[in-house]
mmCIF file of C-alpha atoms and ligand atoms in Angstrom:
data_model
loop_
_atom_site.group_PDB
_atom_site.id
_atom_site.type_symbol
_atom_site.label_atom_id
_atom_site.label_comp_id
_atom_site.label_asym_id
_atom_site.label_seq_id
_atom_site.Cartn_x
_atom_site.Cartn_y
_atom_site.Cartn_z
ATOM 1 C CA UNK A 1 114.099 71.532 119.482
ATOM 2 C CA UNK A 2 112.326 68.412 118.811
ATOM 3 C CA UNK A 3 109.771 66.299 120.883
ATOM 4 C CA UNK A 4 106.517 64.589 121.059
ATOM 5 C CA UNK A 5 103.269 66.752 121.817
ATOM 6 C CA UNK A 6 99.368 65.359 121.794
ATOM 7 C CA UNK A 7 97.149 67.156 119.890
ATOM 8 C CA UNK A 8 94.912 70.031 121.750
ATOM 9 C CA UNK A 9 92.541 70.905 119.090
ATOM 10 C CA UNK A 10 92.107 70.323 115.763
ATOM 11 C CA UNK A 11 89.594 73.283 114.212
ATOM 12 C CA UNK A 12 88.102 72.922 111.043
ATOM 13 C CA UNK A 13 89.096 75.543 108.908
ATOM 14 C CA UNK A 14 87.725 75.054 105.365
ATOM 15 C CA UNK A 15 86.315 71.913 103.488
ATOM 16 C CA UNK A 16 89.582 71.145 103.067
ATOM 17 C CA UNK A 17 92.071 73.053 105.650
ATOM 18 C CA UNK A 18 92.331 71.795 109.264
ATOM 19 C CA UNK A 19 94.597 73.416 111.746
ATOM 20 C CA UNK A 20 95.871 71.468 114.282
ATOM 21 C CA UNK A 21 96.619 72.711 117.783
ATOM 22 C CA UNK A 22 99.355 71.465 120.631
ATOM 23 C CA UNK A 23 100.736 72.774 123.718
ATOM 24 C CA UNK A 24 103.422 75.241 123.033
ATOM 25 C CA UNK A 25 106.809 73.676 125.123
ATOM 26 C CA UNK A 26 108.386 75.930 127.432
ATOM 27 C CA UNK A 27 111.367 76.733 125.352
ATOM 28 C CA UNK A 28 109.683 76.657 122.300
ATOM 29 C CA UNK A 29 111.074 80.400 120.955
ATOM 30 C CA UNK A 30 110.184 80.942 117.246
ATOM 31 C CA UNK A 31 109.430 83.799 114.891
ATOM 32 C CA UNK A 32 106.604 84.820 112.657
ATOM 33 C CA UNK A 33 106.757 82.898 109.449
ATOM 34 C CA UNK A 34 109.058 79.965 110.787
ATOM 35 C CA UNK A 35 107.851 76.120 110.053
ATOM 36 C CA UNK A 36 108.467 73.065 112.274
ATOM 37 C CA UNK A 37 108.939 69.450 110.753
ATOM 38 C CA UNK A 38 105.925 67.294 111.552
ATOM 39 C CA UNK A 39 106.476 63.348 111.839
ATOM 40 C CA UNK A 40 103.918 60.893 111.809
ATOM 41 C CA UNK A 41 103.751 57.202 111.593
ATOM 42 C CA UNK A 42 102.101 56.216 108.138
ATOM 43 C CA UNK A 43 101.476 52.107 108.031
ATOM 44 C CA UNK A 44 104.870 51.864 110.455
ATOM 45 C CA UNK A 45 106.785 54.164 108.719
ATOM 46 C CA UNK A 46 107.791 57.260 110.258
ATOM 47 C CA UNK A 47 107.009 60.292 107.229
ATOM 48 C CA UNK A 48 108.403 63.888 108.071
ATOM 49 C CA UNK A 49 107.399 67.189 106.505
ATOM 50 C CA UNK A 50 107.687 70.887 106.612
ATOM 51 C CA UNK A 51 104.681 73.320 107.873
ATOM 52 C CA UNK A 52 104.488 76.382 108.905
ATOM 53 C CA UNK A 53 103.393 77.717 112.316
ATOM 54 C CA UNK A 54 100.660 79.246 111.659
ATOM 55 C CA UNK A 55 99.787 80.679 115.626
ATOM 56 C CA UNK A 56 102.104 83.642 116.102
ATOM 57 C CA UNK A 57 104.920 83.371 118.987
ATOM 58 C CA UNK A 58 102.843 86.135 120.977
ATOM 59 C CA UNK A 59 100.749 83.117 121.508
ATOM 60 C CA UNK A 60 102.295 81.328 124.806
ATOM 61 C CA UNK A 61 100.069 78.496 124.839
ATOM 62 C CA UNK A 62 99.634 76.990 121.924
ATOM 63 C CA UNK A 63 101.494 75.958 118.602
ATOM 64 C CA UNK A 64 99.540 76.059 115.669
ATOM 65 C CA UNK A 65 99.530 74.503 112.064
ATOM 66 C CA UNK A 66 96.907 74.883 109.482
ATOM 67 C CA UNK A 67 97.260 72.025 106.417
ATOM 68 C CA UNK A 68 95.558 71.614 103.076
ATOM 69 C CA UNK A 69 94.397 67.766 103.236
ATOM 70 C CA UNK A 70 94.451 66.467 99.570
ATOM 71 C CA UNK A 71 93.382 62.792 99.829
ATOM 72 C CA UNK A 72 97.260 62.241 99.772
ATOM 73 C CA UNK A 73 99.078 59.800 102.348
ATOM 74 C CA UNK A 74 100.194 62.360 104.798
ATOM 75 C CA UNK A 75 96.922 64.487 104.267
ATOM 76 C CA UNK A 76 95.393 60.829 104.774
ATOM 77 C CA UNK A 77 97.011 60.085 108.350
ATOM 78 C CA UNK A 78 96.573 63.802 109.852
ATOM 79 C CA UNK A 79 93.512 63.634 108.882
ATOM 80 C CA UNK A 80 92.303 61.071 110.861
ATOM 81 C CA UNK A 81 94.063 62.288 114.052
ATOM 82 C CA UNK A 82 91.807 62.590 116.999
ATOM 83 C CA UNK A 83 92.437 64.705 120.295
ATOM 84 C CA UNK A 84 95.248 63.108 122.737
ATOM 85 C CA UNK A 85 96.960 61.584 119.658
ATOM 86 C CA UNK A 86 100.667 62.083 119.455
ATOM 87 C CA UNK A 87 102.866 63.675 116.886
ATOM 88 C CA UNK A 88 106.670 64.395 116.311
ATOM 89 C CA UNK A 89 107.467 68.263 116.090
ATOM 90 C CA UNK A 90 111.212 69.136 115.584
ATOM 91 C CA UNK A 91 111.513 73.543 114.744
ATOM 92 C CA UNK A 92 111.654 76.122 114.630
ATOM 93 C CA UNK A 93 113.584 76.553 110.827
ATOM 94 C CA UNK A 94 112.826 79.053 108.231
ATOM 95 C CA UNK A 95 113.944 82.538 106.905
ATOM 96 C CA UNK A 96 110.941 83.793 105.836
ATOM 97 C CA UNK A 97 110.410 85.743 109.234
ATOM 98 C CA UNK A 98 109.022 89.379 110.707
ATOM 99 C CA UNK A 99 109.619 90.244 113.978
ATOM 100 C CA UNK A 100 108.590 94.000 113.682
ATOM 101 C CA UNK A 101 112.266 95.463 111.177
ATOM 102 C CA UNK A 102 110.015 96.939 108.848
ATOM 103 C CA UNK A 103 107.369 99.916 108.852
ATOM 104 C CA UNK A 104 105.734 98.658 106.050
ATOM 105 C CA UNK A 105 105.590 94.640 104.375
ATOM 106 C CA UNK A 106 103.353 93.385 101.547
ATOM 107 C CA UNK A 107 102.497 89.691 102.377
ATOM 108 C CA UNK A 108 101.106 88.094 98.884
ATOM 109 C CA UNK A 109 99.777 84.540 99.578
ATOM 110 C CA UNK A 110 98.300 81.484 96.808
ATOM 111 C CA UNK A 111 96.047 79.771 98.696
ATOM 112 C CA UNK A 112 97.438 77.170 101.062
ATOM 113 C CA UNK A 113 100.761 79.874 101.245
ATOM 114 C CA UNK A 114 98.175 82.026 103.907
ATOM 115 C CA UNK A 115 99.503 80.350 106.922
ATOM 116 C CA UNK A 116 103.211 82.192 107.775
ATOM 117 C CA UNK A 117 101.317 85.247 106.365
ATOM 118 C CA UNK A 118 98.294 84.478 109.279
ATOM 119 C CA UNK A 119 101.562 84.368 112.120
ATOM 120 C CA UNK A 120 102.592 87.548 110.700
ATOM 121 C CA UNK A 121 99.303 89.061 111.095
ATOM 122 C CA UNK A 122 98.322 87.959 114.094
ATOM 123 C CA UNK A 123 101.457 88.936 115.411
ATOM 124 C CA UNK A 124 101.885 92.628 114.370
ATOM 125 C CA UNK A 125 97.800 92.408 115.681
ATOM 126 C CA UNK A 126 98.811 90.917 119.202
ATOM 127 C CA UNK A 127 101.835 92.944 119.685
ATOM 128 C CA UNK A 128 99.596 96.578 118.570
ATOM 129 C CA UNK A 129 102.654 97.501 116.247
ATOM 130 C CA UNK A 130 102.322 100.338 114.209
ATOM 131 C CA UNK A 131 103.674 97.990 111.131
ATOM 132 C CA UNK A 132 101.443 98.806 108.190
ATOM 133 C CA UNK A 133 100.547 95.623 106.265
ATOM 134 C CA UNK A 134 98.458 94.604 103.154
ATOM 135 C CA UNK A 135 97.801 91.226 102.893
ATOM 136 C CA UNK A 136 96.699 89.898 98.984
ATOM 137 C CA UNK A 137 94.914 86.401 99.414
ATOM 138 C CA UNK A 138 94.581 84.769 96.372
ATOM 139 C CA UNK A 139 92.056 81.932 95.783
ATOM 140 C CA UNK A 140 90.133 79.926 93.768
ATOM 141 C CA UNK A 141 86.678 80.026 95.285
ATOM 142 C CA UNK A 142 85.339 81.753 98.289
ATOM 143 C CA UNK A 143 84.861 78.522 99.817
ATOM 144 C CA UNK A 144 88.915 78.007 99.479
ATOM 145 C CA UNK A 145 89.311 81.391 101.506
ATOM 146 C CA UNK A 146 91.225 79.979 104.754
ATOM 147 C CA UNK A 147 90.796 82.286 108.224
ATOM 148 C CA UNK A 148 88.457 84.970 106.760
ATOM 149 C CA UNK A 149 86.286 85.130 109.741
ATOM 150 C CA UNK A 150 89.408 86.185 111.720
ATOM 151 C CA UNK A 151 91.360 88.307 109.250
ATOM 152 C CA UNK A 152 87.824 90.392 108.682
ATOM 153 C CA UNK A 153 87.979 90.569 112.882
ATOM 154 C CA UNK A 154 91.732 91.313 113.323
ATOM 155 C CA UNK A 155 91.048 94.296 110.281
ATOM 156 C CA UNK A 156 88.770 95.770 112.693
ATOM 157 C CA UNK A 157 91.036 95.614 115.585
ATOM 158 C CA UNK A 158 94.421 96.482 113.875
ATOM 159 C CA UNK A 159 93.530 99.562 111.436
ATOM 160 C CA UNK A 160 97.165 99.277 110.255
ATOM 161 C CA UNK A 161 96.196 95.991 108.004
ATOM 162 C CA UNK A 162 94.586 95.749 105.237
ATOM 163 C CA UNK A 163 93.183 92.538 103.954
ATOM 164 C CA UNK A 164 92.615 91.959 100.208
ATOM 165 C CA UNK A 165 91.229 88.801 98.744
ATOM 166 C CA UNK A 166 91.650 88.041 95.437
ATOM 167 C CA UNK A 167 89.775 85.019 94.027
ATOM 168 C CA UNK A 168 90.237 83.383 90.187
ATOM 169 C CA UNK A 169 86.959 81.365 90.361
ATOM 170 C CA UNK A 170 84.448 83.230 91.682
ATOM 171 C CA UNK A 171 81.083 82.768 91.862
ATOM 172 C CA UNK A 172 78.594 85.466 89.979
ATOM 173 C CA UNK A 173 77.944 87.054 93.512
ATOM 174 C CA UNK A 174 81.480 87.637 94.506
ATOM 175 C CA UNK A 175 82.015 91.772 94.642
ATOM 176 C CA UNK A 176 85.776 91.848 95.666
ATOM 177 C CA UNK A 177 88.647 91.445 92.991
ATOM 178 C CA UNK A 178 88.612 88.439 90.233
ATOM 179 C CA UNK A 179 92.260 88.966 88.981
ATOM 180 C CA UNK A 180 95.040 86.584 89.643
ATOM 181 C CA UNK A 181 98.340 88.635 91.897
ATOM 182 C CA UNK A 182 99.667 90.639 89.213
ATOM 183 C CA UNK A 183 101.421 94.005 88.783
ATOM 184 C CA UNK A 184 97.696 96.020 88.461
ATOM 185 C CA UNK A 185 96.412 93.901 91.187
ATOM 186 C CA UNK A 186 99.542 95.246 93.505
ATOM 187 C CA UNK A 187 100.138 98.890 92.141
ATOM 188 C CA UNK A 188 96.065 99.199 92.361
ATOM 189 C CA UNK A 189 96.017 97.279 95.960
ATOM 190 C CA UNK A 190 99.502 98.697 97.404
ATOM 191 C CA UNK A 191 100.326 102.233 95.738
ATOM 192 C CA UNK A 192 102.777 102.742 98.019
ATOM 193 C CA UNK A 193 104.355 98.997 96.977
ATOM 194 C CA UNK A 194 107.594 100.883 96.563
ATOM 195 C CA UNK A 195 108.263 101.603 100.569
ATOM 196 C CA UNK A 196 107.559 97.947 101.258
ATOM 197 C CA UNK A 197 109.287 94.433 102.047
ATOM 198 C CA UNK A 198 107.516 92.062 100.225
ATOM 199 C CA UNK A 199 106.788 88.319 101.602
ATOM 200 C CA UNK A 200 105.594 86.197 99.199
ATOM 201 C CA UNK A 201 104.271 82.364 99.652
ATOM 202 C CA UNK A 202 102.548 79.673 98.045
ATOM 203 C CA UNK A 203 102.608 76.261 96.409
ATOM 204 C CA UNK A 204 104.989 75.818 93.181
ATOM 205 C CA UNK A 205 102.839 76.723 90.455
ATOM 206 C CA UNK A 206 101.479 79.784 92.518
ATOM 207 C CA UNK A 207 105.142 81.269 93.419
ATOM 208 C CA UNK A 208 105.851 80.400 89.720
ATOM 209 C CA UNK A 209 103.292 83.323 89.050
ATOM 210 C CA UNK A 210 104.563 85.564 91.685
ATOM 211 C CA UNK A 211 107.760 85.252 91.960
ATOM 212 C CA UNK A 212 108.754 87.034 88.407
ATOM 213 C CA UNK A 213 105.776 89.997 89.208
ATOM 214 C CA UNK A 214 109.106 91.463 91.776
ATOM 215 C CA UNK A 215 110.827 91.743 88.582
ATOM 216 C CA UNK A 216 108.159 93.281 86.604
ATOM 217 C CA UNK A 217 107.236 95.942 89.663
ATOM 218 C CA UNK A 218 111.329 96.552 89.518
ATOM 219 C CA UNK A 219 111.297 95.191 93.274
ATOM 220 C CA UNK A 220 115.150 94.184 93.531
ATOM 221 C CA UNK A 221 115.486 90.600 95.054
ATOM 222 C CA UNK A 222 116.638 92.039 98.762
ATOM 223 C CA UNK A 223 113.396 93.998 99.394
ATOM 224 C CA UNK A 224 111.180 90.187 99.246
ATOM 225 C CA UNK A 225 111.392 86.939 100.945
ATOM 226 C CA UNK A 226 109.891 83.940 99.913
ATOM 227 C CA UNK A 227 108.934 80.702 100.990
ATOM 228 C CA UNK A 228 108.053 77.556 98.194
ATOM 229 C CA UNK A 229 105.454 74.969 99.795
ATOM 230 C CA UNK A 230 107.219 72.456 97.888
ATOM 231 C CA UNK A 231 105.660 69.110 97.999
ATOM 232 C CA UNK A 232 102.729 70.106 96.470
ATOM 233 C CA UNK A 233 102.986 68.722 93.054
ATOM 234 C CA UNK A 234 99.372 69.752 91.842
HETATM 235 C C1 FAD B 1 108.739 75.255 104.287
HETATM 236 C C2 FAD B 1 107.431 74.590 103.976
HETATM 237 C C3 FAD B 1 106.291 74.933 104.682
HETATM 238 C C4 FAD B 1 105.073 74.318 104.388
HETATM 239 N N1 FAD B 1 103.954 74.712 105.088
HETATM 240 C C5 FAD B 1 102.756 74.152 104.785
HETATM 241 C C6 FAD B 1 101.563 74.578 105.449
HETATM 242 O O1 FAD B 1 101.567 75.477 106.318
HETATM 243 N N2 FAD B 1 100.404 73.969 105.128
HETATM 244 C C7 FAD B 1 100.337 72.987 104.169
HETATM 245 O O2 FAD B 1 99.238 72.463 103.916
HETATM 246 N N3 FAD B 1 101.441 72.582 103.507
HETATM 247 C C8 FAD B 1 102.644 73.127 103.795
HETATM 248 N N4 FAD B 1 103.784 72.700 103.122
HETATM 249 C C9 FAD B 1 103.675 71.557 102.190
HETATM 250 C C10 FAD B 1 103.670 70.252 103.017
HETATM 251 O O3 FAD B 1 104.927 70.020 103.617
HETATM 252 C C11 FAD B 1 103.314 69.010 102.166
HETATM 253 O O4 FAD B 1 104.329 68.749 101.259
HETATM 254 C C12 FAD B 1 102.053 69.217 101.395
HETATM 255 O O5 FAD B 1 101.060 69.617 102.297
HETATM 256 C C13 FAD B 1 101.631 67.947 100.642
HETATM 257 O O6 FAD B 1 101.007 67.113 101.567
HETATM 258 P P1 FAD B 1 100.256 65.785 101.134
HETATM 259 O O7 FAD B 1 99.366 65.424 102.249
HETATM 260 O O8 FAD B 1 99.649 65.906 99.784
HETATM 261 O O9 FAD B 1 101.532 64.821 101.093
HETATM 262 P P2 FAD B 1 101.762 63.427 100.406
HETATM 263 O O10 FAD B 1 100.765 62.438 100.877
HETATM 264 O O11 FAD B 1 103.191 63.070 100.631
HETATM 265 O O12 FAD B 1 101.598 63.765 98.874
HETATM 266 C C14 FAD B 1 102.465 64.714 98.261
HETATM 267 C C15 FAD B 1 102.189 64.703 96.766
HETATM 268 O O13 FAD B 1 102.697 63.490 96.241
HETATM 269 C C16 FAD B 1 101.806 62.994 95.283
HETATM 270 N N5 FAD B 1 101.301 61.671 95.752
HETATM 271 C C17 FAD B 1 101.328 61.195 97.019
HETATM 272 N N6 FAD B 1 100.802 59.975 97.091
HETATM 273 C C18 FAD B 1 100.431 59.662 95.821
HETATM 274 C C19 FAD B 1 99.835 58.529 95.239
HETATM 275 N N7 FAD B 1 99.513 57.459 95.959
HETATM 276 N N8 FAD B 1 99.579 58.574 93.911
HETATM 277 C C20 FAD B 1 99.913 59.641 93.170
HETATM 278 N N9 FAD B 1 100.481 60.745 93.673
HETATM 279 C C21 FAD B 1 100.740 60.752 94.978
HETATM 280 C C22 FAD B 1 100.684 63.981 95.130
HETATM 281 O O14 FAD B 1 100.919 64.839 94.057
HETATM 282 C C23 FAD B 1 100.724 64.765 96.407
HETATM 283 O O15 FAD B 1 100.249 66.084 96.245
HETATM 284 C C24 FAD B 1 105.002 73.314 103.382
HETATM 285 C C25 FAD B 1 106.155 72.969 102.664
HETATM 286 C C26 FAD B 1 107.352 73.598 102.943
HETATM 287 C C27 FAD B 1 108.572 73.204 102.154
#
């Protein structure tokens, strides 16, 4: 479906993560973990790209994405949207999806890679599902941690998930886990790892890292689904 939407609300997220908020389309139908293609006019040109939807589809009236500004072009022009500004949206696409098949799911996330993982969660939180899930968040800083106000809340709501930030730059105070996503971080973090599906997303150089951990854990390629932010090149 594509068409052309005004922005609602755009919530700042992070020192560098805004989401960015529109009215959901009657029509609109998508899953958790689905992207939409984003079009904006940069200096007359008309520039497309992929992000996820970061509101789950239990949400009815709003559509949701969350973006990493890096001083880049595209970063550039979203970033100086204002309320009642318009944008292109053409979605739902993406295999990366829940919708409730599994009792169990891992969702491992670099950074940035949080968002399908945050429609997933809020989902399985909306919908009360008896879906057990263990997010692993991995960061740099704990200033780089993206919706922890809300996944702390939605832990204490949904006793079924399990929240686990991870971060490789920590600051002396930090008392949570310092390790990059490895195989001691998940057998220590997910015991049970075994019984899950595994959904794994980030940036290049983070799938890079966590891609080849299914191999090591013996996790044969049809019990994970992945999603590359490509277009990161840093
Ligand atoms: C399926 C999918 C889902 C995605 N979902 C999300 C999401 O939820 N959130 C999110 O933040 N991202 C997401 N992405 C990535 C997103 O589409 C963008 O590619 C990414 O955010 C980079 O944006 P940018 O503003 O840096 O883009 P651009 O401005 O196009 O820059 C892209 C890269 O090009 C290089 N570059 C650009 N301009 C210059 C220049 N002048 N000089 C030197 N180098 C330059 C830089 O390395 C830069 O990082 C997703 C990608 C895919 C494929």
């Amino acid at each position: 479906m594509e068409f052309n939407e005004s922005v609602k609300e755009i919530i700042k997220q992070t020192h560098d993560v805004k989401s960015f908020r529109f009215k959901r389309p009657s029509g609109f139908d998508y899953k958790a973990g689905q992207y939409m293609f984003i079009t904006l006019n940069i200096q007359g040109e008309k520039t497309r790209k992929p992000f996820t939807i970061s509101s789950s589809p239990t949400e009815k009236a709003h559509l949701e994405f969350t973006k990493k500004l890096t001083g880049h072009d595209f970063s550039n022009a979203l970033d100086a949207l204002s309320v009642g500004d318009s944008l292109g949206i053409d979605g739902p696409y993406g295999e990366m999806t829940f919708e409730g098949e599994y009792d169990k799911i891992a969702l491992l996330s670099g950074g940035i890679g949080i968002t399908p993982m945050m429609s997933i969660c809020r989902y399985c939180t909306d919908l009360k599902l008896g879906t057990q899930v263990t997010l692993v968040s991995s960061n740099k800083t704990e200033t780089d941690i993206v919706f922890r106000d809300e996944l702390e809340k939605m832990q204490v709501q949904n006793k079924n998930l399990k929240v686990v930030h991870t971060l490789t730059r920590a600051g002396d105070d930090w008392k949570g886990s310092r390790e990059r996503i490895s195989a001691n971080l998940i057998t220590t973090q997910i015991p049970d790892y075994k019984e899950r599906m595994f959904y794994l997303c980030g940036p290049p150089r983070m799938m890079e890292a966590i891609e080849p951990l299914m191999k090591e854990l013996g996790i044969p390629e049809e019990r994970f689904k992945k999603e590359i932010f490509s277009g990161y090149q840093n």
